[in-house]
Amino acid sequence: MFDSVRAAFFRLCAWSVLASFFAAPCAVAGGTPIRLVMVTSADSRIGPLTRPMIRKIYLGSAGMPSRPIYPLINQSNRLLHEMFLQKVLFMSKETYERHMRHSKFPVGTLLPVSYRSEARLLKHLNAHPDSISYVPDHVAAQWPAMRVVARL
């Protein structure tokens, strides 16, 4: 009897933790929810993008627009990077890295470059209008040289 009650209690606790993890939006230190946006240079001709389009761009899938779009990986914040991988690519960091090592990108397509510095990432985006990356919406709002092409 005691074992079944204890097992039920642990199952209830596990489901509660999982439910709170998936139901609650991710937040920064001040309790403000993080909302991801895809950005490019204000001078870019890249139009609005959907999640499936972004997923194809980051996975190097064929069938993209005639003008190539170069994805940049924002690793300035581990939580932000994990959110992007989960919400858009539906992959863990390890699965994405394994996919990238074994994927066959179309000829002339470069593998995504990672940036650990947000300032360097935004500088690259501004200098290369054919690039996109993800940042929190409050960061995009602070950089007038950036244009939002998708809200995630």
Coordinates of N, CA, C and O in Angstrom, one line a residue:
M1 N 0.8 -1.2 0.0 CA 0.0 0.0 0.0 C 0.9 1.3 0.0 O 0.6 2.2 -0.8
F2 N 1.9 1.3 0.9 CA 2.7 2.4 1.0 C 3.5 2.7 -0.3 O 3.6 3.9 -0.7
D3 N 4.0 1.6 -1.0 CA 4.7 1.8 -2.2 C 3.9 2.4 -3.3 O 4.3 3.2 -4.1
S4 N 2.6 2.0 -3.4 CA 1.7 2.5 -4.5 C 1.4 4.0 -4.2 O 1.3 4.8 -5.1
V5 N 1.3 4.4 -3.0 CA 1.0 5.8 -2.6 C 2.2 6.6 -2.9 O 2.1 7.7 -3.5
R6 N 3.4 6.1 -2.6 CA 4.6 6.8 -2.8 C 4.9 7.0 -4.3 O 5.3 8.0 -4.8
A7 N 4.6 5.9 -5.1 CA 4.8 6.0 -6.5 C 3.8 7.0 -7.2 O 4.2 7.7 -8.1
A8 N 2.6 7.0 -6.7 CA 1.6 8.0 -7.2 C 2.0 9.4 -6.9 O 1.9 10.3 -7.7
F9 N 2.6 9.6 -5.7 CA 3.1 10.9 -5.3 C 4.2 11.4 -6.2 O 4.2 12.5 -6.7
F10 N 5.2 10.5 -6.5 CA 6.3 10.9 -7.3 C 5.8 11.1 -8.8 O 6.3 12.0 -9.4
R11 N 4.9 10.4 -9.3 CA 4.3 10.6 -10.6 C 3.7 12.0 -10.7 O 3.8 12.7 -11.6
L12 N 2.9 12.3 -9.6 CA 2.2 13.6 -9.5 C 3.2 14.7 -9.5 O 3.1 15.7 -10.2
C13 N 4.3 14.6 -8.7 CA 5.3 15.6 -8.7 C 6.0 15.7 -10.0 O 6.3 16.9 -10.5
A14 N 6.3 14.6 -10.7 CA 7.0 14.7 -12.0 C 6.1 15.4 -13.0 O 6.6 16.3 -13.8
W15 N 4.8 15.1 -13.1 CA 3.9 15.7 -14.0 C 3.8 17.2 -13.7 O 3.7 18.0 -14.6
S16 N 3.8 17.6 -12.4 CA 3.7 19.0 -12.0 C 4.9 19.8 -12.5 O 4.7 20.9 -13.0
V17 N 6.0 19.2 -12.3 CA 7.3 19.9 -12.8 C 7.3 20.0 -14.3 O 7.6 21.1 -14.8
L18 N 6.9 19.0 -15.0 CA 6.9 19.0 -16.4 C 5.8 20.1 -16.9 O 6.1 20.8 -17.8
A19 N 4.7 20.1 -16.3 CA 3.6 21.0 -16.7 C 4.0 22.4 -16.5 O 3.8 23.3 -17.3
S20 N 4.7 22.7 -15.3 CA 5.1 24.1 -15.1 C 6.2 24.5 -16.0 O 6.3 25.6 -16.4
F21 N 7.1 23.5 -16.4 CA 8.2 23.8 -17.3 C 7.6 24.2 -18.7 O 8.1 25.2 -19.3
F22 N 6.7 23.5 -19.2 CA 6.2 23.7 -20.6 C 5.1 24.8 -20.6 O 5.0 25.5 -21.6
A23 N 4.4 25.0 -19.5 CA 3.3 26.0 -19.5 C 3.9 27.4 -19.3 O 3.3 28.4 -19.8
A24 N 4.9 27.5 -18.5 CA 5.4 28.9 -18.2 C 6.3 29.4 -19.3 O 7.2 28.6 -19.7
P25 N 6.2 30.6 -19.7 CA 7.2 31.2 -20.6 C 8.5 31.4 -20.0 O 8.6 31.6 -18.8
C26 N 9.6 31.2 -20.7 CA 10.9 31.4 -20.2 C 11.0 32.9 -19.8 O 10.5 33.8 -20.5
A27 N 11.8 33.2 -18.8 CA 11.9 34.6 -18.3 C 13.3 34.9 -18.0 O 14.2 34.1 -17.8
V28 N 13.6 36.2 -18.1 CA 14.9 36.7 -17.7 C 14.9 37.0 -16.3 O 13.9 36.8 -15.6
A29 N 16.0 37.5 -15.7 CA 16.1 37.7 -14.3 C 15.0 38.5 -13.7 O 14.6 38.3 -12.6
G30 N 14.6 39.6 -14.4 CA 13.5 40.4 -13.8 C 12.1 39.9 -13.9 O 11.2 40.5 -13.5
G31 N 12.0 38.7 -14.4 CA 10.7 38.1 -14.5 C 10.0 38.4 -15.8 O 8.8 38.0 -16.0
T32 N 10.6 39.1 -16.7 CA 10.0 39.5 -18.0 C 10.2 38.3 -19.0 O 11.2 37.8 -19.1
P33 N 9.1 37.9 -19.6 CA 9.2 36.8 -20.6 C 10.1 37.2 -21.8 O 10.1 38.3 -22.2
I34 N 10.9 36.2 -22.2 CA 11.7 36.3 -23.4 C 10.9 36.0 -24.6 O 10.3 34.9 -24.7
R35 N 10.8 36.8 -25.5 CA 10.1 36.6 -26.8 C 11.2 36.7 -27.9 O 11.8 37.7 -28.0
L36 N 11.3 35.6 -28.6 CA 12.3 35.6 -29.7 C 11.8 36.2 -31.0 O 10.6 36.1 -31.3
V37 N 12.7 36.9 -31.7 CA 12.3 37.4 -33.0 C 13.5 37.1 -33.9 O 14.7 37.0 -33.5
M38 N 13.2 36.9 -35.2 CA 14.3 36.8 -36.2 C 14.5 38.2 -36.8 O 13.6 38.9 -37.1
V39 N 15.8 38.5 -36.9 CA 16.2 39.8 -37.4 C 17.2 39.7 -38.5 O 17.8 38.7 -38.7
T40 N 17.2 40.8 -39.3 CA 18.2 40.9 -40.4 C 18.5 42.4 -40.4 O 18.0 43.2 -39.6
S41 N 19.4 42.8 -41.3 CA 19.7 44.2 -41.4 C 18.5 45.0 -41.9 O 17.7 44.5 -42.7
A42 N 18.5 46.3 -41.6 CA 17.4 47.1 -42.0 C 17.5 47.3 -43.6 O 16.5 47.6 -44.2
D43 N 18.7 47.1 -44.1 CA 18.9 47.3 -45.6 C 18.6 46.0 -46.3 O 18.7 46.0 -47.6
S44 N 18.2 44.9 -45.7 CA 18.0 43.6 -46.3 C 16.7 43.6 -47.1 O 15.8 44.3 -46.8
R45 N 16.8 42.8 -48.2 CA 15.6 42.6 -49.0 C 14.8 41.3 -48.6 O 13.9 40.9 -49.2
I46 N 15.2 40.7 -47.5 CA 14.6 39.5 -46.9 C 13.2 39.9 -46.4 O 13.1 40.8 -45.6
G47 N 12.2 39.2 -46.9 CA 10.8 39.4 -46.5 C 10.4 38.7 -45.3 O 11.3 38.0 -44.6
P48 N 9.1 38.8 -44.9 CA 8.7 38.0 -43.7 C 8.9 36.5 -43.9 O 8.8 36.0 -44.9
L49 N 9.3 35.9 -42.8 CA 9.6 34.5 -42.8 C 8.7 33.7 -41.8 O 8.3 34.3 -40.8
T50 N 8.3 32.5 -42.1 CA 7.5 31.7 -41.3 C 8.4 30.7 -40.5 O 9.6 30.5 -40.9
R51 N 7.9 30.1 -39.5 CA 8.7 29.1 -38.8 C 9.2 28.0 -39.7 O 10.4 27.6 -39.6
P52 N 8.3 27.4 -40.5 CA 8.8 26.3 -41.4 C 9.9 26.8 -42.3 O 10.9 26.1 -42.6
M53 N 9.8 28.0 -42.8 CA 10.9 28.6 -43.7 C 12.2 28.7 -42.9 O 13.3 28.4 -43.4
I54 N 12.1 29.2 -41.7 CA 13.3 29.4 -40.8 C 13.9 28.0 -40.5 O 15.1 27.9 -40.6
R55 N 13.1 27.1 -40.2 CA 13.6 25.7 -39.9 C 14.4 25.2 -41.1 O 15.5 24.7 -41.0
K56 N 13.8 25.4 -42.3 CA 14.5 24.9 -43.5 C 15.9 25.6 -43.7 O 16.9 25.0 -44.1
I57 N 15.9 26.9 -43.5 CA 17.1 27.7 -43.6 C 18.2 27.2 -42.7 O 19.3 27.0 -43.1
Y58 N 17.8 27.0 -41.4 CA 18.8 26.5 -40.4 C 19.2 25.1 -40.5 O 20.2 24.7 -40.1
L59 N 18.4 24.3 -41.2 CA 18.7 22.9 -41.5 C 19.4 22.7 -42.8 O 19.8 21.5 -43.1
G60 N 19.4 23.7 -43.6 CA 20.1 23.6 -44.9 C 19.3 22.8 -45.9 O 19.8 22.2 -46.9
S61 N 18.0 22.8 -45.8 CA 17.1 22.1 -46.7 C 17.0 22.8 -48.1 O 17.2 24.0 -48.2
A62 N 16.8 21.9 -49.1 CA 16.7 22.5 -50.4 C 15.3 23.2 -50.6 O 14.4 23.0 -49.8
G63 N 15.2 23.9 -51.7 CA 13.9 24.5 -52.0 C 13.8 25.9 -51.4 O 12.7 26.4 -51.2
M64 N 14.9 26.5 -51.0 CA 14.8 27.9 -50.5 C 14.8 28.9 -51.6 O 14.9 28.5 -52.8
P65 N 14.5 30.1 -51.3 CA 14.5 31.2 -52.3 C 15.7 31.2 -53.2 O 16.8 30.7 -52.8
S66 N 15.6 31.8 -54.4 CA 16.7 31.9 -55.3 C 17.9 32.7 -54.7 O 19.1 32.4 -55.0
R67 N 17.6 33.6 -53.9 CA 18.6 34.4 -53.2 C 18.9 33.7 -51.9 O 18.0 33.7 -51.0
P68 N 20.1 33.2 -51.7 CA 20.4 32.5 -50.4 C 20.3 33.4 -49.2 O 20.6 34.6 -49.2
I69 N 19.8 32.8 -48.1 CA 19.8 33.4 -46.8 C 20.7 32.7 -45.9 O 20.6 31.5 -45.8
Y70 N 21.6 33.4 -45.2 CA 22.6 32.8 -44.4 C 22.2 32.9 -42.9 O 22.2 34.0 -42.4
P71 N 22.0 31.7 -42.3 CA 21.6 31.8 -40.9 C 22.8 31.9 -39.9 O 23.9 31.4 -40.2
L72 N 22.7 32.7 -38.9 CA 23.7 32.9 -37.9 C 23.2 32.3 -36.6 O 22.0 32.5 -36.2
I73 N 24.0 31.7 -35.8 CA 23.6 31.1 -34.5 C 24.0 32.0 -33.4 O 25.2 32.4 -33.2
N74 N 23.0 32.4 -32.6 CA 23.2 33.3 -31.5 C 23.5 32.5 -30.2 O 22.5 31.9 -29.6
Q75 N 24.7 32.3 -29.8 CA 25.0 31.6 -28.6 C 25.5 32.5 -27.5 O 26.2 32.1 -26.5
S76 N 25.0 33.8 -27.5 CA 25.4 34.7 -26.4 C 24.7 34.4 -25.1 O 25.1 34.8 -24.1
N77 N 23.6 33.6 -25.2 CA 22.8 33.3 -24.1 C 22.3 31.8 -24.3 O 21.6 31.5 -25.2
R78 N 22.7 31.0 -23.4 CA 22.4 29.5 -23.5 C 20.9 29.3 -23.5 O 20.4 28.5 -24.3
L79 N 20.1 29.9 -22.7 CA 18.7 29.8 -22.6 C 18.0 30.2 -23.9 O 17.2 29.5 -24.5
L80 N 18.5 31.3 -24.5 CA 18.0 31.8 -25.7 C 18.2 30.8 -26.9 O 17.3 30.5 -27.7
H81 N 19.4 30.3 -26.9 CA 19.8 29.3 -27.9 C 18.9 28.0 -27.8 O 18.4 27.5 -28.8
E82 N 18.7 27.5 -26.6 CA 17.9 26.3 -26.4 C 16.4 26.6 -26.8 O 15.8 25.8 -27.3
M83 N 15.9 27.8 -26.4 CA 14.6 28.2 -26.8 C 14.4 28.1 -28.3 O 13.4 27.6 -28.8
F84 N 15.3 28.7 -29.0 CA 15.3 28.7 -30.5 C 15.3 27.2 -31.0 O 14.5 26.9 -31.9
L85 N 16.2 26.4 -30.5 CA 16.3 25.1 -31.0 C 15.0 24.3 -30.7 O 14.5 23.5 -31.6
Q86 N 14.4 24.5 -29.6 CA 13.2 23.8 -29.2 C 12.0 24.3 -30.0 O 11.1 23.6 -30.5
K87 N 11.8 25.6 -30.0 CA 10.6 26.2 -30.6 C 10.6 26.2 -32.1 O 9.5 26.1 -32.7
V88 N 11.7 26.3 -32.8 CA 11.7 26.4 -34.2 C 12.3 25.1 -34.9 O 11.7 24.6 -35.8
L89 N 13.4 24.6 -34.4 CA 13.9 23.4 -35.0 C 13.4 22.1 -34.4 O 13.7 21.0 -35.0
F90 N 12.8 22.1 -33.3 CA 12.3 20.9 -32.6 C 13.4 19.9 -32.3 O 13.3 18.7 -32.5
M91 N 14.6 20.5 -31.9 CA 15.8 19.6 -31.6 C 16.5 20.1 -30.4 O 16.4 21.3 -30.0
S92 N 17.2 19.2 -29.8 CA 18.1 19.6 -28.7 C 19.4 20.1 -29.3 O 19.6 19.9 -30.5
K93 N 20.2 20.7 -28.5 CA 21.5 21.2 -29.0 C 22.4 20.1 -29.6 O 22.9 20.2 -30.7
E94 N 22.4 19.0 -28.9 CA 23.2 17.8 -29.3 C 22.7 17.3 -30.7 O 23.5 17.0 -31.6
T95 N 21.4 17.2 -30.8 CA 20.8 16.6 -32.0 C 21.1 17.6 -33.2 O 21.4 17.2 -34.3
Y96 N 21.0 18.9 -33.0 CA 21.2 19.9 -34.0 C 22.7 19.8 -34.4 O 23.0 19.8 -35.6
E97 N 23.6 19.8 -33.5 CA 25.0 19.7 -33.8 C 25.3 18.4 -34.6 O 26.1 18.5 -35.6
R98 N 24.7 17.3 -34.2 CA 25.0 16.1 -35.0 C 24.4 16.2 -36.4 O 25.0 15.8 -37.3
H99 N 23.2 16.8 -36.5 CA 22.6 17.0 -37.8 C 23.6 17.8 -38.7 O 23.8 17.5 -39.9
M100 N 24.1 18.9 -38.1 CA 24.9 19.8 -38.9 C 26.2 19.1 -39.3 O 26.7 19.4 -40.4
R101 N 26.8 18.2 -38.5 CA 28.0 17.5 -38.9 C 27.8 16.5 -40.1 O 28.7 16.3 -40.8
H102 N 26.6 16.0 -40.1 CA 26.3 15.0 -41.1 C 25.4 15.4 -42.3 O 25.1 14.6 -43.2
S103 N 25.0 16.7 -42.3 CA 24.1 17.1 -43.3 C 24.8 17.5 -44.6 O 26.0 17.8 -44.6
K104 N 24.1 17.4 -45.7 CA 24.6 17.7 -47.0 C 24.0 19.1 -47.4 O 22.9 19.1 -47.9
F105 N 24.7 20.2 -47.2 CA 24.2 21.5 -47.6 C 24.3 21.6 -49.1 O 25.3 21.1 -49.7
P106 N 23.4 22.4 -49.7 CA 23.6 22.6 -51.2 C 24.9 23.3 -51.5 O 25.4 24.0 -50.7
V107 N 25.4 23.0 -52.7 CA 26.7 23.6 -53.1 C 26.6 25.1 -53.0 O 25.6 25.8 -53.4
G108 N 27.6 25.7 -52.4 CA 27.7 27.2 -52.3 C 27.0 27.7 -51.0 O 27.1 28.9 -50.7
T109 N 26.4 26.8 -50.2 CA 25.8 27.2 -49.0 C 26.8 27.0 -47.8 O 27.4 25.9 -47.7
L110 N 26.9 28.0 -47.0 CA 27.9 27.9 -45.9 C 27.1 27.4 -44.7 O 25.9 27.6 -44.5
L111 N 27.9 26.6 -43.8 CA 27.3 26.2 -42.6 C 27.1 27.4 -41.7 O 27.8 28.4 -41.8
P112 N 26.0 27.4 -40.8 CA 25.8 28.6 -40.0 C 27.0 28.9 -39.1 O 27.6 28.0 -38.5
V113 N 27.3 30.1 -38.9 CA 28.4 30.6 -38.1 C 27.8 30.9 -36.7 O 26.7 31.5 -36.6
S114 N 28.5 30.5 -35.6 CA 28.0 30.8 -34.3 C 28.7 32.0 -33.7 O 29.9 32.3 -34.0
Y115 N 27.9 32.8 -32.9 CA 28.5 34.0 -32.3 C 28.2 33.9 -30.8 O 27.0 33.7 -30.4
R116 N 29.2 34.1 -30.0 CA 29.0 34.1 -28.5 C 28.8 35.5 -28.0 O 28.4 35.7 -26.8
S117 N 29.1 36.5 -28.8 CA 28.9 37.9 -28.5 C 27.8 38.5 -29.2 O 27.8 38.4 -30.5
E118 N 26.8 39.0 -28.5 CA 25.6 39.6 -29.2 C 26.0 40.8 -30.0 O 25.5 41.0 -31.1
A119 N 27.0 41.6 -29.5 CA 27.4 42.8 -30.2 C 28.1 42.4 -31.6 O 27.8 43.0 -32.6
R120 N 28.9 41.3 -31.6 CA 29.5 40.9 -32.8 C 28.5 40.3 -33.8 O 28.6 40.5 -35.0
L121 N 27.5 39.6 -33.2 CA 26.4 39.0 -34.1 C 25.7 40.2 -34.8 O 25.4 40.1 -36.0
L122 N 25.3 41.2 -34.0 CA 24.5 42.3 -34.6 C 25.4 43.1 -35.6 O 24.8 43.6 -36.6
K123 N 26.7 43.2 -35.3 CA 27.5 43.9 -36.3 C 27.6 43.1 -37.6 O 27.5 43.7 -38.7
H124 N 27.7 41.8 -37.5 CA 27.7 40.9 -38.7 C 26.4 41.1 -39.5 O 26.4 41.2 -40.7
L125 N 25.3 41.0 -38.8 CA 24.0 41.1 -39.4 C 23.9 42.5 -40.1 O 23.3 42.5 -41.2
N126 N 24.4 43.5 -39.5 CA 24.3 44.8 -40.1 C 25.2 44.9 -41.4 O 24.8 45.6 -42.4
A127 N 26.3 44.2 -41.4 CA 27.2 44.3 -42.5 C 26.8 43.3 -43.6 O 27.2 43.6 -44.8
H128 N 26.0 42.3 -43.3 CA 25.6 41.3 -44.3 C 24.1 41.2 -44.4 O 23.5 40.4 -43.7
P129 N 23.5 41.9 -45.3 CA 22.0 42.0 -45.4 C 21.4 40.7 -45.8 O 20.2 40.5 -45.7
D130 N 22.2 39.7 -46.2 CA 21.6 38.4 -46.6 C 21.6 37.4 -45.4 O 21.4 36.2 -45.6
S131 N 21.9 37.9 -44.2 CA 22.0 37.0 -43.0 C 20.8 37.2 -42.1 O 20.2 38.3 -42.0
I132 N 20.5 36.2 -41.3 CA 19.4 36.3 -40.3 C 19.9 35.7 -39.0 O 20.8 34.8 -39.0
S133 N 19.3 36.1 -37.9 CA 19.5 35.4 -36.6 C 18.4 35.7 -35.7 O 17.5 36.5 -36.0
Y134 N 18.4 35.1 -34.5 CA 17.4 35.3 -33.5 C 17.9 36.0 -32.3 O 19.1 35.8 -31.9
V135 N 17.1 36.9 -31.8 CA 17.5 37.7 -30.6 C 16.2 37.9 -29.8 O 15.1 37.8 -30.3
P136 N 16.3 38.3 -28.5 CA 15.1 38.7 -27.8 C 14.5 39.9 -28.4 O 15.2 40.8 -28.9
D137 N 13.2 40.1 -28.3 CA 12.6 41.2 -28.9 C 13.0 42.6 -28.3 O 13.1 43.5 -29.0
H138 N 13.4 42.6 -27.0 CA 13.9 43.8 -26.4 C 15.2 44.2 -27.0 O 15.5 45.4 -27.1
V139 N 16.0 43.3 -27.4 CA 17.3 43.6 -28.1 C 17.1 44.2 -29.4 O 17.7 45.2 -29.8
A140 N 16.1 43.6 -30.2 CA 15.8 44.0 -31.5 C 15.3 45.5 -31.5 O 15.5 46.3 -32.4
A141 N 14.5 45.8 -30.4 CA 13.9 47.1 -30.3 C 15.0 48.2 -30.0 O 14.8 49.3 -30.4
Q142 N 16.1 47.8 -29.5 CA 17.2 48.7 -29.1 C 18.1 49.0 -30.3 O 19.0 49.9 -30.2
W143 N 18.1 48.2 -31.4 CA 18.9 48.3 -32.5 C 18.2 48.7 -33.7 O 17.6 47.9 -34.4
P144 N 18.1 50.0 -34.0 CA 17.3 50.5 -35.2 C 17.9 50.0 -36.5 O 17.2 50.0 -37.5
A145 N 19.2 49.5 -36.5 CA 19.7 49.0 -37.8 C 19.2 47.6 -38.1 O 19.6 47.1 -39.1
M146 N 18.4 47.0 -37.2 CA 17.9 45.7 -37.4 C 16.4 45.8 -37.8 O 15.7 46.7 -37.3
R147 N 16.0 44.8 -38.6 CA 14.5 44.7 -38.9 C 14.1 43.3 -38.6 O 14.7 42.3 -38.9
V148 N 12.9 43.3 -37.9 CA 12.3 42.0 -37.5 C 11.6 41.4 -38.7 O 10.8 42.0 -39.4
V149 N 11.9 40.1 -39.0 CA 11.3 39.4 -40.2 C 10.4 38.2 -39.7 O 9.7 37.7 -40.5
A150 N 10.4 37.9 -38.4 CA 9.5 36.9 -37.8 C 9.5 37.0 -36.3 O 10.5 37.4 -35.7
R151 N 8.3 36.8 -35.8 CA 8.2 36.7 -34.3 C 7.9 35.3 -34.0 O 7.1 34.6 -34.6
L152 N 8.8 34.8 -33.1 CA 8.7 33.4 -32.7 C 8.0 33.3 -31.4 O 7.8 32.7 -30.6

